[in-house]
Every structure is written in C-alpha cells, then in structure tokens.
GROMACS .gro file of C-alpha atoms in nm:
model
  189
    1MET     CA    1   4.452   1.202  -1.306
    2ILE     CA    2   4.668   1.472  -1.463
    3LEU     CA    3   5.027   1.377  -1.566
    4VAL     CA    4   5.265   1.680  -1.567
    5VAL     CA    5   5.606   1.616  -1.741
    6GLY     CA    6   5.906   1.824  -1.728
    7LEU     CA    7   6.153   1.732  -2.017
    8GLY     CA    8   6.527   1.731  -1.952
    9ASN     CA    9   6.833   1.512  -1.927
   10PRO     CA   10   6.935   1.315  -1.618
   11GLY     CA   11   7.267   1.372  -1.458
   12ASN     CA   12   7.444   1.659  -1.258
   13GLN     CA   13   7.633   1.769  -1.564
   14TYR     CA   14   7.298   1.875  -1.731
   15HIS     CA   15   7.126   2.020  -1.404
   16ASN     CA   16   7.126   2.376  -1.505
   17THR     CA   17   7.142   2.362  -1.898
   18ARG     CA   18   6.887   2.516  -2.108
   19HIS     CA   19   6.751   2.172  -2.220
   20ASN     CA   20   6.656   2.105  -1.852
   21ALA     CA   21   6.414   2.406  -1.823
   22GLY     CA   22   6.134   2.140  -1.792
   23PHE     CA   23   6.301   1.952  -1.508
   24LEU     CA   24   6.375   2.286  -1.321
   25ALA     CA   25   5.992   2.382  -1.383
   26ILE     CA   26   5.882   2.051  -1.209
   27ASP     CA   27   6.117   2.122  -0.934
   28CYS     CA   28   5.974   2.465  -0.883
   29LEU     CA   29   5.609   2.305  -0.888
   30ALA     CA   30   5.676   2.045  -0.656
   31GLN     CA   31   5.826   2.294  -0.406
   32ALA     CA   32   5.526   2.537  -0.441
   33LEU     CA   33   5.278   2.225  -0.397
   34CYS     CA   34   5.448   2.122  -0.072
   35ALA     CA   35   5.467   2.474   0.059
   36SER     CA   36   5.104   2.512   0.009
   37GLY     CA   37   5.021   2.210   0.213
   38HIS     CA   38   5.009   1.934  -0.065
   39VAL     CA   39   5.165   1.610   0.021
   40CYS     CA   40   5.395   1.480  -0.254
   41VAL     CA   41   5.503   1.109  -0.239
   42ALA     CA   42   5.757   0.952  -0.452
   43GLN     CA   43   5.621   0.664  -0.667
   44SER     CA   44   5.911   0.412  -0.752
   45SER     CA   45   5.893   0.159  -1.022
   46ALA     CA   46   6.163   0.062  -1.264
   47ALA     CA   47   5.888   0.041  -1.533
   48PHE     CA   48   5.838   0.430  -1.499
   49LYS     CA   49   6.175   0.503  -1.637
   50GLY     CA   50   6.160   0.826  -1.440
   51GLU     CA   51   6.159   1.043  -1.103
   52LEU     CA   52   5.764   1.023  -1.015
   53LEU     CA   53   5.590   1.226  -0.737
   54LYS     CA   54   5.229   1.176  -0.660
   55CYS     CA   55   5.052   1.506  -0.529
   56HIS     CA   56   4.681   1.469  -0.490
   57ASP     CA   57   4.528   1.354  -0.812
   58TRP     CA   58   4.849   1.490  -0.999
   59LEU     CA   59   5.161   1.311  -1.110
   60LEU     CA   60   5.488   1.503  -1.157
   61LEU     CA   61   5.747   1.331  -1.385
   62LYS     CA   62   6.084   1.390  -1.468
   63PRO     CA   63   6.198   1.125  -1.730
   64GLN     CA   64   6.522   0.966  -1.656
   65THR     CA   65   6.559   0.814  -2.017
   66PHE     CA   66   6.739   1.118  -2.170
   67MET     CA   67   6.556   1.361  -2.374
   68ASN     CA   68   6.554   1.144  -2.704
   69CYS     CA   69   6.371   0.863  -2.521
   70SER     CA   70   6.130   1.068  -2.312
   71GLY     CA   71   5.831   0.918  -2.447
   72GLU     CA   72   5.904   0.580  -2.308
   73SER     CA   73   5.871   0.706  -1.955
   74VAL     CA   74   5.548   0.906  -2.017
   75LEU     CA   75   5.381   0.624  -2.187
   76ALA     CA   76   5.451   0.383  -1.902
   77VAL     CA   77   5.333   0.639  -1.663
   78ARG     CA   78   5.036   0.741  -1.832
   79ASN     CA   79   4.914   0.379  -1.907
   80PHE     CA   80   4.961   0.266  -1.558
   81TYR     CA   81   4.777   0.555  -1.409
   82LYS     CA   82   4.533   0.589  -1.690
   83CYS     CA   83   4.605   0.960  -1.699
   84ASP     CA   84   4.332   1.179  -1.853
   85VAL     CA   85   4.569   1.493  -1.937
   86VAL     CA   86   4.932   1.490  -2.018
   87LEU     CA   87   5.086   1.830  -1.970
   88VAL     CA   88   5.446   1.889  -2.078
   89LEU     CA   89   5.693   2.166  -1.979
   90HIS     CA   90   6.005   2.205  -2.220
   91ASP     CA   91   6.250   2.438  -2.340
   92ASP     CA   92   6.193   2.629  -2.656
   93VAL     CA   93   6.462   2.799  -2.866
   94ASP     CA   94   6.219   2.963  -3.076
   95LEU     CA   95   6.118   3.180  -2.802
   96PRO     CA   96   6.332   3.458  -2.631
   97LEU     CA   97   6.452   3.384  -2.277
   98GLY     CA   98   6.162   3.475  -2.048
   99ALA     CA   99   5.879   3.410  -2.276
  100LEU     CA  100   5.604   3.169  -2.182
  101ARG     CA  101   5.353   3.012  -2.415
  102PHE     CA  102   5.061   2.757  -2.362
  103LYS     CA  103   4.905   2.538  -2.631
  104ILE     CA  104   4.746   2.200  -2.706
  105GLY     CA  105   4.903   1.979  -2.980
  106GLY     CA  106   5.141   2.074  -3.263
  107GLY     CA  107   5.458   1.968  -3.423
  108SER     CA  108   5.779   1.888  -3.228
  109GLY     CA  109   5.967   2.185  -3.406
  110GLY     CA  110   6.289   1.979  -3.398
  111HIS     CA  111   6.278   1.917  -3.036
  112ASN     CA  112   6.389   1.560  -2.982
  113GLY     CA  113   6.204   1.506  -2.648
  114LEU     CA  114   5.874   1.629  -2.809
  115ARG     CA  115   5.932   1.407  -3.128
  116SER     CA  116   5.980   1.099  -2.880
  117LEU     CA  117   5.637   1.201  -2.710
  118ASP     CA  118   5.470   1.231  -3.038
  119SER     CA  119   5.583   0.887  -3.132
  120ALA     CA  120   5.458   0.727  -2.808
  121ILE     CA  121   5.151   0.889  -2.730
  122GLY     CA  122   5.054   1.127  -3.006
  123ASN     CA  123   5.085   1.485  -3.024
  124LEU     CA  124   4.751   1.613  -2.870
  125TYR     CA  125   4.904   1.694  -2.530
  126HIS     CA  126   4.902   2.027  -2.333
  127ARG     CA  127   5.222   2.217  -2.362
  128ILE     CA  128   5.407   2.492  -2.160
  129ARG     CA  129   5.679   2.610  -2.376
  130ILE     CA  130   5.963   2.795  -2.188
  131GLY     CA  131   6.165   3.033  -2.386
  132ILE     CA  132   6.544   2.983  -2.374
  133GLY     CA  133   6.660   3.216  -2.660
  134LYS     CA  134   6.874   3.117  -2.954
  135SER     CA  135   7.248   3.148  -3.031
  136THR     CA  136   7.401   3.285  -3.342
  137LEU     CA  137   7.754   3.160  -3.206
  138PHE     CA  138   7.679   2.795  -3.134
  139SER     CA  139   7.489   2.497  -3.296
  140THR     CA  140   7.148   2.441  -3.133
  141ALA     CA  141   7.254   2.115  -2.981
  142ASN     CA  142   7.572   2.285  -2.814
  143PHE     CA  143   7.356   2.574  -2.707
  144VAL     CA  144   7.083   2.386  -2.544
  145LEU     CA  145   7.324   2.160  -2.355
  146ALA     CA  146   7.512   2.462  -2.235
  147PRO     CA  147   7.415   2.596  -1.892
  148PHE     CA  148   7.248   2.920  -1.849
  149LEU     CA  149   7.468   3.213  -1.786
  150PRO     CA  150   7.459   3.371  -1.457
  151GLU     CA  151   7.284   3.682  -1.573
  152GLU     CA  152   7.017   3.469  -1.738
  153ILE     CA  153   6.926   3.288  -1.397
  154PRO     CA  154   6.701   3.567  -1.268
  155ILE     CA  155   6.505   3.595  -1.582
  156LEU     CA  156   6.472   3.186  -1.588
  157MET     CA  157   6.370   3.192  -1.226
  158GLN     CA  158   6.100   3.455  -1.292
  159THR     CA  159   5.965   3.250  -1.578
  160LEU     CA  160   5.958   2.932  -1.380
  161HIS     CA  161   5.767   3.101  -1.088
  162HIS     CA  162   5.521   3.231  -1.338
  163ALA     CA  163   5.489   2.884  -1.510
  164THR     CA  164   5.431   2.755  -1.149
  165ASN     CA  165   5.160   3.008  -1.079
  166ALA     CA  166   4.978   2.906  -1.397
  167LEU     CA  167   5.011   2.534  -1.321
  168GLN     CA  168   4.875   2.587  -0.958
  169ALA     CA  169   4.581   2.792  -1.108
  170PHE     CA  170   4.511   2.499  -1.367
  171LEU     CA  171   4.573   2.201  -1.110
  172CYS     CA  172   4.435   2.341  -0.779
  173ALA     CA  173   4.187   2.613  -0.890
  174GLY     CA  174   4.058   2.418  -1.203
  175GLU     CA  175   4.086   2.708  -1.443
  176SER     CA  176   4.041   2.615  -1.799
  177TRP     CA  177   4.350   2.588  -2.035
  178GLU     CA  178   4.223   2.863  -2.246
  179LYS     CA  179   4.192   3.096  -1.942
  180ILE     CA  180   4.546   2.992  -1.834
  181ALA     CA  181   4.685   3.062  -2.158
  182SER     CA  182   4.534   3.412  -2.195
  183LEU     CA  183   4.622   3.516  -1.817
  184TYR     CA  184   4.981   3.349  -1.798
  185SER     CA  185   5.143   3.368  -2.148
  186LEU     CA  186   5.443   3.592  -2.114
  187SER     CA  187   5.617   3.784  -2.405
  188VAL     CA  188   5.955   3.932  -2.412
  189LYS     CA  189   6.006   4.281  -2.592
   0.00000   0.00000   0.00000
C-alpha cells in the first residue's frame, strides 16, 4: 500500500495559498485517477485526522490537522493501513515557481509540515517538492500563506499536471523512483 500525502492547511481561507500546493496536487491526482477509470472511495475515520481517499492500492491523504501537526494524520493512516511507501507532496520556497524535484529523505528545510512528519515517522519518505518561489518583500510565513497571484496560476497548474503525470507513472505503471526523478524533474530558467 502506498500513501500519497499532500501537505496544506484546511479551510477555505487557505485554499489557493502557496502553502497548500500539496493539497492542490492531491486534488489534481484524484481527478486524473478518476478520469482514467480508477474508483476512489472516501475512507472516513476521526482517527485519521484528514481527508482520505482509497484508489486501488493507493491512499490519497490531505491532513486536516493544519500544517504544523501533519505528522499526526500521516502516522495514524500509515499505521492503520500498514503502508510500505509514504510519498509527500509539498511546497518549497527554495525552488522557483514552476520547478519540481523528487527525492527520498533529507531535512525539513524549515518547513513545519515536514518537521512534523519527521518527528512522527522519520525522514526517509519519498518527496515531491513543488517550487513556489520566494519573496523579498514579505516574511516567509506571510508569503506562503498568501494566495497565488493570477499570473502565477497557469504556471502552478502546469507544474501540478506534470507532477500528476509523474505520480501516475510511479503508481500505475510501476516506474522506479529514480526513473521518475530523471524524467519528471522540472527546472526553471
């Protein structure tokens, strides 16, 4: 069983914020899986502390604990379903908007959601880092909690669709993580 987690904050006020790039990626993946004929069924349990979909042998999770406590939800789902692989989609201010990187393990880089995950399950999970850029005008906290600008949305959507293609190659076609990383990483010039 593979657990795919998108990091973000619950609530309409956070929906299109940069910090919710992981949630937006999970939504994009769920739509693509359903469109390709996979049946995705909601799994409800208060113990999961999140929105959970089961599609084939994959679980798609959007923790509803707020970013700083994401590890609680991931740990509960991982332990209940005995997941072999945890794959996390998250925003990354150290990458420009439109960049996409794949890795396993590493530090939190100051990301509170990753810090929570590291505390709960260790740091050896698969990661898809979604570049959101950085601001010189605002603090990092204010920047990541601000919505994407209208002119940024097309770039974000292209990046999320590219990540979805990578995830489908990994989940559905069984491609190796190394191959996914080499084929689907995006750089911005």
